[in-house]
Structure formats: C-alpha cells, structure tokens
Amino acid sequence: MKPQHEILFTPWQVGQLTLKNRFVHCPMLGTDVIGILTGYKFNEQSRDYWVERARNDVGLLIPGTVTVKGMLGGKWLYQCDKIFLGPVKDLLTEIHGYGARMFLQVSAGVGRSLAAIPMLTNIYHSPLKRTLAKLAGIDVVKLFAGPSAGLPNVWDPNIKTTELSKQDIQDIIEAFGRTAILARQAGFDGLEIHAVHEGYLLDQFTMTCTNHRTDEYGGSLENRARFVTEIIQAIKTAAGQDFPVSVRYSVESKMIDFNVGAVPGEKYKEFGRNREESSRLAPLLEAAGADLLNADNGTYDSWYWAHPPMYMPLSCNLDSAAFIKPFVKIPVVCAGRMENPDTAAEALTAGKIDAVGVGRQFLADGEYVTKIKQDRVDDIRPCIACHNGCFALYRFKGVPAEMPEVGMCHCALTPQTLQEKKYAIRPADVKKKVAVIGGGVGGMESARLCALRGHEVTLYEKSGELGGVFIAAAAPSFKEKDKMLLEWYRRQVAALPIQVVLNHEVKPEDVAGLGADEVIVATGATPCQVPIKGLDRPNVMEAIEYLRGTKQTGQRVAVVGGGLTGCEIAYDLVLKGKKPVIIEMLDDLLKVKNLSAANSNMLRDLIRYHKIPVELNARVTEVTDQGVKFDGLTGTRTIPVDSVVLSVGYSSCTLGQKDEGNVHIVGDALQVGNLMNVIWRAYDVALAI
C-alpha cells in the first residue's frame, strides 16, 4: 500500500473491543441481516454480500437497520431467538473467521419520516381500511407515531403523527435491552442505535421543532435526549458494560423548515439541531454509556446530507464530525462521500476523526479495502452517487413516495451486489467471436464482460474515443465521479484482450459481414425531435452539444425540459455565472421514475437557492428573435433569452437490428433509461453468451 494509507490499517478501540483497521461499513437498508418489510426473517440475500466484505478486510461491518418492533404483526425483535441463534449466528461465525467484527443496528422507529407508500397512505386515509389493517396486525397510526401529535409526514404532509405514549416509550426501552442480550448471544460484537440521526423517531425526540411534549421526555435538552440515553443505559444494564454501544449521530440537521433542506454554503437559521446544541448533546450520550459516535448530518427533510448525491461535495460531513470530536472522549466516525483514501488518511492523521465510514462505495466495489491495501486504487470501481440501484425511493407531484422496482441496496454499476451467485462472472463454455458495436458504457461493459469470460472481442466505435454519450453526461463540474467511472472503463478495456477499432462506423449493411458469432449492438440513442419553430437558429443547441462544449451559450439561457438532464444543465449554467430559466411542459420538475428523492430533493433545493426561474405546464412553440415563445397557464408568453438548450429526451438507435438470434441490443439502443438499465442489460447479455 502507499505509505500515506498505512494509518487506515491501524487498530483502534471501541470500548473494550479492538478493531483491526479504520474502515467502517455503514448501514444501508437492504443490507440488513434480519429483514423487516414483510415480517422478521433472515435476509439470505445479504449472506454472500457480508462474507465477501469480511473476506476483503473490512474492519467493522454494520448491516442495515432493523426496527425493535416489527412493522407487520407487532412482533418484537427480541422474540426472534430462532433467527438470531440460527442463521445469524452462523453468519457471524464465518465473518469472525476473517477477523471482521459486526454490530447490529437497531431502530426505535421512523415516525414522521416513514415513507408514505401507496399501501400505507390508502390505509391511513380510509377509516375502514385502517380498521381492517389493524385486525391484520398493521396499526398504521402507530407506525406514523412521533414524539408529538400533528407533525407532518415528510413524504405526505397530509399524514399527521400521533403522540407516542409513555408506555410505548418504556416498552421500546425495555425491548432494546432484551434485544441486546440476544444480539450478544448470537455473536454480534456490539449494538448500534439508529438514534440521533437522519430525522428518525429518536432524532425527532431530540429536536425542538418536532418535540413539543411537556412530560419528562420533552422541554430541556436533557429531557429530549432522555429516550435515547435510557436506551443506552438499558443496553448496558442488560448486555453488560463491556458490550459496545454505537450511536448513529447527525451533528447538524441542515433544515430550514419541514421539507426544506439547506444546501452547502447556504446561510440559514437551523430549524433542527445546530452545532451549539450538538456540542451539548454528544456528551450526554457519552455519559449515558455510548462508546462510539457514527456521525454525519441531515434529516429526511435534508436527506441529501445523509445520502449525498453527486451534487454534494466529497467528504461533505467531515467538518461537522471534526467539530464534534473535541466534545467527547469516545471515538468519532465520519460518513458521507468519504471513500477517497487520501482524504480519509489525512483526516485520521490530523486527528479530525477516528475511523472512516463508507457505505455505497462497498456496493459498487466489494474489494474496495483490498484494492487500497494492495495499492490498486485506480482499479476501484467508483460509486457515482446516483442512488439508482441502492435507494431509488422517489417522489414528485402526484407521487408522495414510491419504492424502487429492484429493491434496496443493489448497485447501478455492479449487478453482483446482493446477487453474487446470479451475476458471477464465469468462463464461457464455448469461446466465441463477439463484435460489440458502440463504445459507450453499454458497449464497454459488454466487451469487458465477454473478454473476462474468454471470448474474442472486437469493439467498434465510430468516433475517436470511447465513452459515447456518457462523456457529455460526465461533463459538469459536479460529476467528478462520473469522469472517474469513464476513465475506469477505459482502463479496464485497455487492460483486457479487446481489439478496439476507433473511427469506424458500422452501418446496418455491415453487421452481417463482421464475421462474428455474436453481435452486441450498443449504439445508444439520438435526441428526440420536437415540433418547435425556429430550431434551426444558431443559438439553439441540443443538450449534448452544450455538455460537450461544441456550442456555447450566451448569458440568458432557456433550458427546454425539466427532467434530470435539463435541471442538471440549469445548475451547471448557474455555476458558470449564466442566467438559466427552465421551461417544462409537465406540472413538476424531475418527474422521473426511480430517481432517488435524495438526488431530486437536492436539485430542487439548489434550484431554489440559486433562484433559477421555472415555468411549469408550459409548451414551447417557437424560438424567435425576441426569445422563447411558449403557451402556459397564463396564456402565451415570450421570455427574452440569448440561447436555447433542448433537453427533451432521446429515442433509441438500433441500426435497424432486432434483438433476436445472435444479435443482442443493449443500453439506450434497446430502451432509453439510466446507467443502471444500461449496465444490468449488458451483464444479462454478456453472461448469457
């Protein structure tokens, strides 16, 4: 390894527990070892995942959270001894064999942050359904219970919390203690409380904006912290003073109001917990018996601090974690785009933190720690913070909350994650000649996988460089990880026995003459044509022309299309000092299925912060000498602009081929989508050849 990275592999203490290195695998819903969504059960899907991370030298593993009481049926976690002392214990024995340690993360509940998915909202808003559901073991009112009554649900403000009773509080405290006993018996090395973090139930108790109680669990900071401090004490009393307790901890809430987050650099009055109060709260947790603070920032109102998208600076929570460290004697971990080993090592060396928390990078590359240890940092497949595979819980006008189609904690870039056996890359039974047409991500991934399986691969690209449309997608300054991914693919292709033919356009009539046993068409898509007058004017450009820099904009720019690309272009323009306006024909921006709310919420708040004008329900009809003419809710208007950028979508380009026989179509050529669609389809095709 590089000398500067050696500190990452030094041991450290959490209570009386010694951990072999400074890497903490942070919890992510979907990596839980005990599933909760359909009743408690061992998450068999996560077994291979955790063994692989333990084998690859991660020091401390923390699976996704499990609630102390089941969401369905009302069963308590401590009643699941068969799960704990059966498959979970077996898994922990195997993990310990690699020198790794694992904490169980347990949550008291979600409160007003519970995702208002259609099933729950339908039950909540219908008294009849609510009664029937309660008989079936789903008490939806209690699911939405919070510290105080009347708090608006994050996802659907029409849903209001009821107040958690003191008896409910005592039952939860007792349950944490009993769960800790069982966790220790199973072989867990400690317990982490999903506590003063991300706006979950216990966090809501600690903040004045959500805790309006007048009993001993409300009012002063000590009272508002009482729920979590009594949980810490209950764990220590039940499981032993030497049983480590970690507290997941948001140093700052980063809230301006309910459902309004503060973006980096914004001046605002904290609606939740500020640094001053945090400096008093952290010592209370330590005094109660906490052995570790696993720190970041944010609540679901500012979700992008806890789940930072690509618009968030790297190491976005490091300053906050470093701020809190002097106020406690226990170690502090920092999470939040901390995967750069140079930055992590520098922070440890400077004494800012004691360990580095990494989450989604482990989804993108399970060998992350091994590659750092072996000085193969350039070989790490970078996480691009897209959330498409890991947490695509999305929302927009008309859809308060919708779960992703593929489930939680998969990876857009790495289908093997949580599907290790299904997507294992094995040698092909019959070696074939494979022609891949198109050198974008879909083509490069297809070529890479086929080569790894032993096929003879030729990759044709009509331009002079590999990357395709992803070169444009990675162009904005905030897409540094996209650029890293592009370079990663180019290095992978160069390192494998792949014949790359650049500046060679394969035309439809050429496909049959390539002499290949199998042909993979990855020719991408072309911009959609829209019926707008004046698009032939020199000041009009396609999104890809703007992003690639082949055309330049003036100062005032109309961005036609308020989807993901259009909003990102508007943000990029404002960062360059331009004055964009977004014109969108739908009733909301970012009406994109499976676009994580962490990403869309931050883009919305950035648009708000930078005061980018938005015209909704507006259809552009003409580009004139005066500007852009459109029909909107208030009639026909013209906005004066210097340039127009079109971001109205793409249509597939297949070279006239059909996906049948020995011809396989991947990526946008098959169906326009996101990077996850492109890469997963490439895996399906390449592993089947």
XYZ file of C-alpha atoms in Angstrom:
689
model
C 0.000 0.000 0.000
C 1.004 3.628 -0.250
C 2.750 4.904 2.907
C 0.138 7.608 3.450
C -2.587 4.937 3.612
C -0.952 2.914 6.387
C -2.899 4.752 9.084
C -6.116 3.357 7.591
C -4.940 -0.126 8.571
C -4.021 0.595 12.198
C -6.128 -0.915 15.033
C -8.401 1.170 17.270
C -10.709 0.697 20.246
C -14.477 0.943 20.667
C -14.965 0.437 24.375
C -13.041 -2.744 25.138
C -13.326 -4.042 21.562
C -10.285 -3.862 19.293
C -10.938 -3.367 15.570
C -8.229 -4.269 13.076
C -8.491 -1.232 10.797
C -10.235 2.107 10.436
C -12.828 1.094 7.830
C -16.452 1.023 8.990
C -19.044 -0.381 6.602
C -22.002 1.889 7.298
C -25.551 0.505 7.479
C -27.803 0.714 4.438
C -31.378 -0.510 4.188
C -31.280 -3.656 2.108
C -28.047 -4.956 3.600
C -29.895 -5.876 6.794
C -29.256 -9.413 8.054
C -32.743 -9.504 9.556
C -35.379 -8.272 7.128
C -38.298 -6.187 8.389
C -40.520 -5.184 5.472
C -42.603 -8.364 5.398
C -42.035 -9.541 8.964
C -38.802 -10.580 10.648
C -36.763 -13.137 8.743
C -33.120 -13.831 7.978
C -32.072 -11.929 4.866
C -30.483 -14.767 2.943
C -29.788 -12.357 0.074
C -27.250 -10.482 2.196
C -25.251 -13.508 3.375
C -22.801 -13.713 0.457
C -22.537 -9.925 0.438
C -21.323 -9.752 4.053
C -18.961 -12.703 3.752
C -17.388 -11.088 0.698
C -16.851 -7.765 2.510
C -15.403 -9.538 5.550
C -13.091 -11.540 3.270
C -11.990 -8.248 1.734
C -10.649 -6.888 5.003
C -13.370 -4.512 6.266
C -12.787 -3.960 9.992
C -16.297 -3.177 11.267
C -19.463 -4.208 9.469
C -22.842 -2.670 10.314
C -25.835 -4.078 8.413
C -28.949 -2.107 7.537
C -31.240 -1.183 10.370
C -33.859 -3.445 11.898
C -36.703 -1.977 13.952
C -37.011 -3.087 17.547
C -40.666 -3.875 16.842
C -41.960 -5.369 13.598
C -43.847 -3.148 11.189
C -46.243 -6.012 10.476
C -47.865 -8.129 13.169
C -46.453 -6.272 16.165
C -43.769 -8.843 16.997
C -40.748 -7.700 18.995
C -37.221 -8.286 17.715
C -36.165 -9.935 20.976
C -38.722 -12.656 20.277
C -36.717 -13.807 17.228
C -34.295 -16.112 19.030
C -34.519 -18.755 16.274
C -33.248 -16.224 13.734
C -30.531 -14.827 15.990
C -29.260 -18.168 17.275
C -29.635 -19.917 13.918
C -28.644 -18.373 10.564
C -27.430 -15.067 12.040
C -25.089 -16.827 14.454
C -23.754 -18.993 11.630
C -23.077 -15.886 9.526
C -21.291 -14.138 12.385
C -19.074 -17.164 12.976
C -17.986 -17.054 9.338
C -17.417 -13.285 9.425
C -15.328 -13.547 12.586
C -13.149 -16.102 10.821
C -11.860 -13.273 8.624
C -11.066 -11.028 11.577
C -14.008 -8.706 10.922
C -16.470 -7.534 13.558
C -20.166 -6.776 13.189
C -22.552 -4.517 15.115
C -26.324 -4.880 14.881
C -28.072 -1.597 14.137
C -31.492 -1.297 15.775
C -34.060 1.466 15.292
C -36.873 2.584 17.597
C -38.948 3.517 14.565
C -39.295 6.085 11.822
C -42.032 8.477 12.994
C -42.823 11.274 10.552
C -40.078 10.069 8.188
C -41.841 6.802 7.336
C -42.179 6.563 3.553
C -45.826 7.173 2.670
C -46.011 4.457 0.027
C -49.445 3.905 -1.580
C -50.360 0.922 0.609
C -49.806 2.890 3.813
C -51.445 6.093 2.594
C -54.521 4.200 1.407
C -54.867 2.586 4.824
C -54.213 5.819 6.702
C -56.767 7.874 4.779
C -59.526 5.234 4.900
C -61.061 4.506 8.342
C -62.466 1.216 7.054
C -59.128 0.059 5.649
C -57.418 1.239 8.826
C -59.686 -0.919 10.973
C -59.220 -3.979 8.763
C -55.478 -3.473 8.659
C -55.261 -3.208 12.432
C -57.074 -6.531 12.737
C -54.437 -7.965 10.391
C -51.607 -6.628 12.547
C -50.852 -3.349 10.777
C -51.524 -0.424 13.110
C -50.767 2.333 10.617
C -51.485 5.084 13.147
C -48.763 3.776 15.449
C -46.415 3.348 12.515
C -46.651 7.109 11.946
C -46.461 7.959 15.686
C -43.923 10.571 16.726
C -42.823 12.457 19.841
C -45.769 14.838 19.428
C -49.087 14.869 17.642
C -49.733 16.748 14.409
C -46.272 16.645 12.849
C -46.418 16.487 9.026
C -45.129 13.337 7.398
C -42.042 14.029 5.289
C -43.438 12.306 2.201
C -47.131 13.163 2.562
C -47.801 16.235 4.762
C -51.488 15.272 4.881
C -50.481 12.420 7.174
C -50.007 13.645 10.740
C -48.272 11.919 13.610
C -49.959 10.811 16.794
C -48.078 11.151 20.073
C -46.134 8.149 21.304
C -47.353 7.265 24.798
C -45.056 6.961 27.801
C -45.914 3.271 27.985
C -44.831 2.852 24.355
C -41.568 4.605 25.194
C -40.930 2.301 28.158
C -41.744 -0.772 26.074
C -39.225 0.300 23.434
C -36.509 0.989 26.012
C -37.020 -2.439 27.559
C -37.030 -4.042 24.120
C -33.623 -2.561 23.294
C -32.166 -4.152 26.412
C -33.686 -7.544 25.677
C -32.584 -7.339 22.036
C -29.021 -6.545 23.132
C -28.906 -9.723 25.229
C -29.980 -11.801 22.253
C -27.598 -9.972 19.908
C -24.672 -10.740 22.185
C -25.683 -14.377 22.435
C -25.764 -14.568 18.644
C -22.210 -13.244 18.423
C -22.710 -9.602 17.492
C -19.750 -7.562 18.713
C -21.838 -4.545 19.648
C -25.105 -2.754 19.010
C -25.638 0.496 17.149
C -28.688 2.613 17.910
C -30.187 4.274 14.861
C -30.752 7.190 17.096
C -29.946 10.863 16.868
C -29.743 10.570 13.113
C -31.495 11.340 9.832
C -34.744 12.506 11.422
C -35.893 9.061 12.565
C -38.079 8.711 15.663
C -35.348 9.105 18.294
C -33.913 12.077 16.422
C -37.364 13.672 16.372
C -37.443 13.382 20.167
C -34.188 15.360 20.469
C -35.256 18.375 18.354
C -37.477 21.241 19.483
C -39.062 21.525 16.038
C -40.576 18.063 16.409
C -40.755 17.527 20.177
C -43.482 19.594 21.843
C -44.002 17.319 24.844
C -44.430 18.672 28.352
C -43.518 15.490 30.254
C -40.051 14.232 31.183
C -39.367 13.396 27.514
C -39.806 16.974 26.300
C -38.644 20.500 27.076
C -34.985 20.742 28.065
C -32.222 19.147 26.033
C -31.685 16.598 28.794
C -35.370 15.666 28.647
C -35.442 15.492 24.857
C -32.379 13.212 24.985
C -33.868 11.065 27.745
C -35.388 8.480 25.389
C -32.082 7.643 23.723
C -29.966 7.908 26.886
C -32.296 5.489 28.683
C -31.976 3.117 25.749
C -28.171 3.257 26.021
C -28.388 2.569 29.749
C -30.833 -0.295 29.209
C -28.465 -1.951 26.707
C -25.524 -1.637 29.075
C -27.501 -2.958 32.031
C -28.874 -5.919 30.104
C -25.939 -6.969 27.914
C -23.041 -5.806 30.063
C -20.991 -2.665 30.455
C -18.360 -4.183 28.175
C -20.827 -4.628 25.286
C -20.082 -1.751 22.872
C -22.850 0.716 22.007
C -22.549 2.937 18.950
C -24.889 5.850 18.319
C -25.652 6.888 14.747
C -25.441 10.643 15.101
C -26.306 13.623 12.894
C -24.193 16.516 14.100
C -26.361 19.074 12.287
C -29.888 18.723 10.933
C -29.310 21.094 7.981
C -33.013 22.038 7.982
C -34.547 25.367 7.034
C -38.074 24.103 7.660
C -40.100 20.956 7.247
C -39.189 19.529 3.831
C -36.701 22.310 3.104
C -33.025 21.473 3.394
C -30.034 23.795 3.464
C -27.594 23.290 0.600
C -23.815 23.621 1.071
C -22.769 27.231 1.583
C -26.287 28.489 2.268
C -26.777 30.922 5.144
C -29.815 29.897 7.157
C -31.314 29.610 10.624
C -31.262 25.995 11.758
C -34.754 24.590 12.206
C -33.464 21.359 13.736
C -30.227 20.768 15.659
C -27.362 23.194 15.247
C -23.723 22.791 16.227
C -24.104 24.538 19.558
C -26.809 22.162 20.739
C -24.939 19.231 19.257
C -21.896 20.103 21.353
C -24.074 19.678 24.445
C -25.959 16.609 23.255
C -22.957 14.463 22.328
C -21.538 14.495 25.909
C -24.961 13.416 27.227
C -24.797 10.340 25.013
C -21.271 9.593 26.171
C -22.256 9.999 29.815
C -25.107 7.541 29.320
C -22.605 4.911 28.165
C -22.176 5.345 24.405
C -18.822 4.023 23.167
C -18.872 5.459 19.637
C -20.471 8.235 17.593
C -21.068 7.227 13.967
C -21.539 10.711 12.581
C -22.878 12.519 9.556
C -25.549 15.209 9.030
C -29.126 15.716 7.936
C -32.697 14.516 8.322
C -35.193 13.319 5.736
C -36.057 17.000 5.247
C -32.456 17.460 4.118
C -31.949 13.860 3.120
C -29.112 14.585 0.743
C -26.713 15.175 3.649
C -27.152 11.619 4.931
C -27.439 10.190 1.395
C -25.234 12.590 -0.582
C -25.777 12.639 -4.351
C -23.203 13.776 -6.907
C -24.143 17.438 -6.346
C -22.816 17.201 -2.789
C -19.096 17.922 -2.254
C -16.849 14.987 -1.427
C -16.318 14.469 2.333
C -19.345 16.694 2.862
C -19.781 15.875 6.571
C -16.131 15.867 7.632
C -16.107 19.380 9.066
C -19.122 18.593 11.247
C -17.659 15.323 12.513
C -14.364 17.071 13.264
C -16.275 19.799 15.104
C -17.953 17.347 17.485
C -14.871 15.277 18.284
C -13.342 17.619 20.923
C -16.553 17.488 22.967
C -16.304 13.736 23.649
C -13.608 11.252 24.638
C -15.144 8.360 22.714
C -14.157 7.778 19.065
C -15.957 9.502 16.196
C -16.576 8.025 12.757
C -17.427 10.209 9.771
C -19.595 9.097 6.855
C -20.624 10.927 3.695
C -18.643 10.539 0.435
C -15.547 9.612 2.461
C -14.315 6.901 0.084
C -11.236 8.788 -1.144
C -8.428 7.043 0.802
C -6.155 10.089 0.656
C -8.792 12.294 2.295
C -9.643 9.635 4.868
C -5.992 9.108 5.788
C -5.372 12.851 6.071
C -8.382 13.249 8.384
C -7.157 10.410 10.614
C -3.618 11.752 10.685
C -4.888 15.211 11.669
C -6.986 13.729 14.462
C -10.239 15.019 12.984
C -11.889 11.591 13.212
C -11.007 8.116 14.455
C -12.356 5.986 11.605
C -13.907 6.402 8.185
C -17.491 5.384 7.450
C -18.118 4.112 3.924
C -21.410 2.851 2.551
C -22.315 2.879 -1.114
C -18.755 2.532 -2.320
C -18.918 -1.005 -0.897
C -21.912 -1.663 -3.149
C -20.003 -0.514 -6.221
C -16.872 -2.488 -5.376
C -16.712 -5.144 -2.666
C -12.904 -5.240 -2.959
C -12.582 -1.557 -2.068
C -10.423 -2.091 1.053
C -8.361 -4.863 -0.540
C -7.525 -2.652 -3.514
C -6.363 0.170 -1.232
C -4.238 -2.293 0.721
C -2.707 -3.644 -2.496
C -2.079 -0.148 -3.934
C -4.662 -0.690 -6.682
C -6.701 2.441 -6.039
C -7.097 3.121 -9.772
C -8.773 -0.286 -10.084
C -11.587 0.638 -7.661
C -14.897 0.965 -9.482
C -16.108 4.361 -8.178
C -19.529 4.967 -6.701
C -21.112 7.802 -8.705
C -23.712 8.676 -6.017
C -26.644 8.108 -8.371
C -28.779 6.086 -5.884
C -30.469 4.390 -8.847
C -29.822 0.899 -7.549
C -29.300 1.373 -3.826
C -32.071 3.716 -2.704
C -34.297 4.820 -5.576
C -37.162 5.783 -3.257
C -38.657 8.559 -5.339
C -41.224 11.337 -5.167
C -42.732 14.089 -7.301
C -46.067 15.860 -7.634
C -48.812 13.239 -7.560
C -46.481 10.570 -6.129
C -45.537 11.263 -2.479
C -43.410 8.121 -2.171
C -42.801 5.124 -4.374
C -40.464 2.208 -3.714
C -37.860 1.221 -6.326
C -38.663 -1.693 -8.587
C -35.482 -3.657 -7.874
C -35.453 -3.269 -4.091
C -32.897 -1.617 -1.833
C -29.106 -1.693 -1.862
C -28.468 -3.109 -5.269
C -25.983 -1.151 -7.335
C -26.487 0.523 -10.690
C -22.878 -0.214 -11.634
C -22.485 -3.680 -10.125
C -25.351 -6.156 -10.529
C -23.421 -8.736 -8.443
C -24.169 -6.714 -5.292
C -26.675 -8.785 -3.272
C -26.864 -11.101 -6.298
C -23.392 -12.572 -6.059
C -24.271 -16.022 -7.389
C -26.630 -14.912 -10.157
C -24.159 -12.476 -11.671
C -20.916 -14.325 -11.003
C -18.532 -13.944 -13.959
C -17.614 -17.474 -15.046
C -15.597 -18.700 -18.049
C -17.725 -19.365 -21.107
C -18.349 -22.991 -22.050
C -17.749 -22.194 -25.723
C -15.350 -19.429 -26.763
C -16.846 -17.217 -29.476
C -16.026 -14.205 -31.632
C -18.050 -11.283 -30.320
C -18.468 -7.966 -32.127
C -19.595 -5.038 -29.996
C -20.895 -2.037 -31.942
C -20.699 1.181 -29.939
C -18.096 2.290 -27.418
C -20.281 3.913 -24.793
C -20.731 2.461 -21.319
C -23.060 -0.263 -22.614
C -20.557 -1.298 -25.257
C -17.528 -1.122 -22.967
C -19.275 -3.113 -20.248
C -20.387 -5.749 -22.740
C -16.890 -6.015 -24.202
C -15.275 -6.156 -20.753
C -17.519 -8.968 -19.526
C -17.206 -11.002 -22.709
C -13.424 -10.705 -22.573
C -13.351 -11.731 -18.910
C -15.308 -14.836 -19.874
C -12.736 -15.740 -22.512
C -14.453 -14.642 -25.722
C -12.551 -12.998 -28.593
C -13.909 -9.447 -28.601
C -13.760 -6.613 -31.119
C -15.213 -3.254 -30.081
C -16.175 -0.797 -32.848
C -16.632 2.906 -32.133
C -17.483 5.465 -34.818
C -15.768 8.356 -33.020
C -12.163 8.710 -31.975
C -12.686 7.934 -28.294
C -14.555 5.558 -26.012
C -17.331 6.838 -23.796
C -20.267 7.678 -26.019
C -22.958 9.934 -24.587
C -21.552 9.380 -21.092
C -18.738 11.785 -21.959
C -21.370 14.531 -22.105
C -23.167 13.239 -19.021
C -19.911 13.425 -17.059
C -19.005 16.922 -18.277
C -20.422 19.166 -15.479
C -18.014 20.101 -12.713
C -20.061 18.247 -10.085
C -19.733 14.957 -11.988
C -16.176 14.141 -10.886
C -17.118 10.539 -10.060
C -18.733 10.097 -13.478
C -15.439 11.173 -15.007
C -13.631 8.670 -12.791
C -16.008 5.909 -13.906
C -15.412 6.767 -17.543
C -11.654 6.512 -17.030
C -12.126 3.268 -15.079
C -13.918 1.712 -18.046
C -11.252 2.882 -20.474
C -8.523 1.355 -18.296
C -10.450 -1.903 -17.972
C -10.872 -2.179 -21.740
C -7.223 -1.347 -22.345
C -6.053 -3.981 -19.852
C -8.066 -6.791 -21.442
C -7.527 -8.616 -24.774
C -10.107 -6.484 -26.560
C -9.454 -5.242 -30.081
C -10.688 -1.631 -30.154
C -11.414 -0.133 -33.572
C -11.964 3.620 -33.351
C -13.218 5.969 -36.070
C -15.082 3.070 -37.635
C -18.811 3.419 -38.162
C -20.608 0.123 -38.613
C -23.584 0.687 -40.875
C -26.655 -1.557 -40.947
C -25.492 -3.328 -44.078
C -22.096 -4.043 -42.477
C -23.355 -6.042 -39.489
C -23.678 -9.378 -41.259
C -20.147 -9.098 -42.630
C -18.357 -8.647 -39.306
C -17.573 -12.361 -39.110
C -18.790 -12.596 -35.520
C -20.586 -15.461 -33.815
C -22.419 -12.961 -31.644
C -23.133 -9.271 -32.224
C -23.910 -6.796 -29.457
C -25.475 -3.536 -30.636
C -24.802 -0.681 -28.204
C -25.332 2.290 -30.493
C -27.165 4.454 -27.963
C -29.866 6.959 -28.787
C -30.462 10.185 -30.686
C -32.189 13.359 -29.434
C -35.946 13.458 -29.892
C -37.312 15.844 -32.496
C -39.918 18.298 -31.250
C -42.351 20.462 -33.282
C -40.959 23.875 -32.368
C -40.452 26.635 -34.919
C -37.036 28.244 -35.150
C -34.918 25.307 -34.003
C -32.588 25.935 -36.942
C -31.384 29.201 -35.386
C -27.679 29.242 -34.483
C -28.423 29.989 -30.825
C -30.347 26.703 -30.393
C -28.475 23.577 -29.344
C -29.088 20.049 -28.124
C -28.175 19.147 -24.547
C -25.266 17.027 -25.726
C -23.871 19.921 -27.786
C -23.894 22.138 -24.705
C -22.375 19.479 -22.461
C -19.624 18.569 -24.933
C -18.848 22.259 -25.486
C -19.343 22.143 -29.250
C -21.716 25.100 -28.929
C -21.542 27.973 -26.480
C -24.444 29.732 -24.777
C -24.994 33.390 -24.142
C -25.759 34.841 -20.735
C -29.525 34.230 -20.689
C -30.396 30.619 -21.429
C -33.713 28.817 -21.776
C -33.455 25.144 -20.883
C -36.373 23.379 -22.545
C -37.162 20.300 -20.468
C -37.182 19.969 -16.698
C -36.190 16.330 -16.376
C -32.928 15.211 -14.798
C -30.639 16.330 -17.628
C -32.400 19.675 -18.043
C -32.223 20.513 -14.329
C -28.567 19.462 -14.167
C -27.783 21.682 -17.152
C -29.550 24.621 -15.481
C -27.486 24.038 -12.332
C -24.301 23.797 -14.386
C -25.174 27.046 -16.164
C -25.741 28.954 -12.946
C -22.407 27.686 -11.578
C -20.811 29.240 -14.675
C -22.424 32.590 -13.941
C -25.194 32.254 -16.536
C -28.889 33.032 -16.022
C -30.930 29.962 -16.933
C -34.687 29.500 -16.919
C -36.275 26.041 -17.011
C -39.364 25.515 -19.180
C -41.199 22.241 -18.510
C -44.447 21.032 -20.066
C -45.427 18.859 -17.054
C -46.719 20.077 -13.698
C -43.495 19.391 -11.816
C -39.772 19.161 -12.325
C -37.934 15.857 -12.176
C -40.917 13.605 -12.798
C -38.516 10.710 -13.247
C -39.400 7.253 -12.008
C -36.734 5.642 -9.796
C -34.844 8.926 -9.353
C -33.963 8.881 -5.655
C -35.534 11.638 -3.601
C -32.101 12.353 -2.114
C -30.971 13.421 -5.578
C -34.152 15.150 -6.731
C -34.633 16.965 -3.402
C -31.140 18.396 -3.568
C -31.576 19.518 -7.161
C -34.852 21.213 -6.198
C -33.192 22.965 -3.251
C -30.267 24.036 -5.451
C -32.721 25.492 -7.976
C -34.462 27.305 -5.102
C -31.193 28.546 -3.598
C -29.844 29.841 -6.907
C -33.225 31.403 -7.749
C -33.467 29.696 -11.124
C -36.851 30.620 -12.645
C -39.091 27.675 -13.506
C -42.057 27.658 -15.870
C -44.289 24.592 -15.420
C -47.220 23.451 -17.576
C -45.518 25.334 -20.393
C -45.172 24.163 -24.000
C -42.554 25.928 -26.150
C -43.918 26.756 -29.599
C -41.231 28.913 -31.192
C -37.755 30.379 -30.897
C -37.837 33.969 -32.209
C -35.560 36.982 -32.422
C -37.077 38.116 -29.136
C -36.534 34.834 -27.262
C -38.584 31.752 -26.479
C -42.329 31.724 -27.030
C -44.459 29.276 -25.056
C -48.037 28.548 -24.047
C -48.531 28.356 -20.286
C -51.203 28.528 -17.628
C -51.441 32.305 -18.023
C -51.558 32.266 -21.818
C -48.875 32.819 -24.449
C -45.655 34.494 -23.343
C -42.195 35.222 -24.689
C -39.088 35.171 -22.486
C -36.050 37.062 -23.805
C -33.017 34.741 -23.977
C -29.708 34.598 -25.802
C -29.571 30.814 -26.180
C -31.805 27.761 -26.031
C -30.738 24.304 -24.828
C -33.064 21.437 -25.739
C -33.335 18.614 -23.218
C -36.494 16.823 -24.291
C -35.365 13.220 -24.292
C -33.917 10.626 -26.629
C -35.068 7.824 -28.910
C -33.269 4.518 -29.437
C -30.901 3.918 -32.362
C -30.650 0.203 -33.232
C -29.034 0.187 -36.706
C -32.254 -1.439 -37.833
C -31.377 -4.625 -35.936
C -33.728 -6.746 -33.866
C -32.860 -8.308 -30.526
C -33.026 -11.904 -31.670
C -30.828 -14.805 -32.681
C -27.158 -13.914 -32.406
C -27.876 -10.163 -32.299
C -28.272 -8.599 -28.857
C -29.231 -4.988 -28.215
C -28.099 -3.281 -25.002
C -28.308 0.125 -23.379
C -30.241 3.045 -24.786
C -30.312 1.301 -28.147
C -32.777 -1.143 -26.599
C -34.635 1.271 -24.316
C -33.659 4.742 -23.222
C -33.046 4.734 -19.486
C -30.424 5.407 -16.847
C -26.973 3.927 -16.366
C -28.382 1.086 -14.305
C -30.539 -0.092 -17.208
C -27.506 0.051 -19.486
C -25.117 -1.884 -17.262
C -27.548 -4.505 -15.991
C -28.663 -5.302 -19.535
C -25.015 -5.639 -20.572
C -24.486 -8.184 -17.792
C -27.570 -10.162 -18.774
C -26.436 -10.347 -22.386
C -22.715 -10.931 -21.819
C -23.210 -13.654 -19.212
C -25.654 -15.499 -21.467
C -23.318 -15.696 -24.487
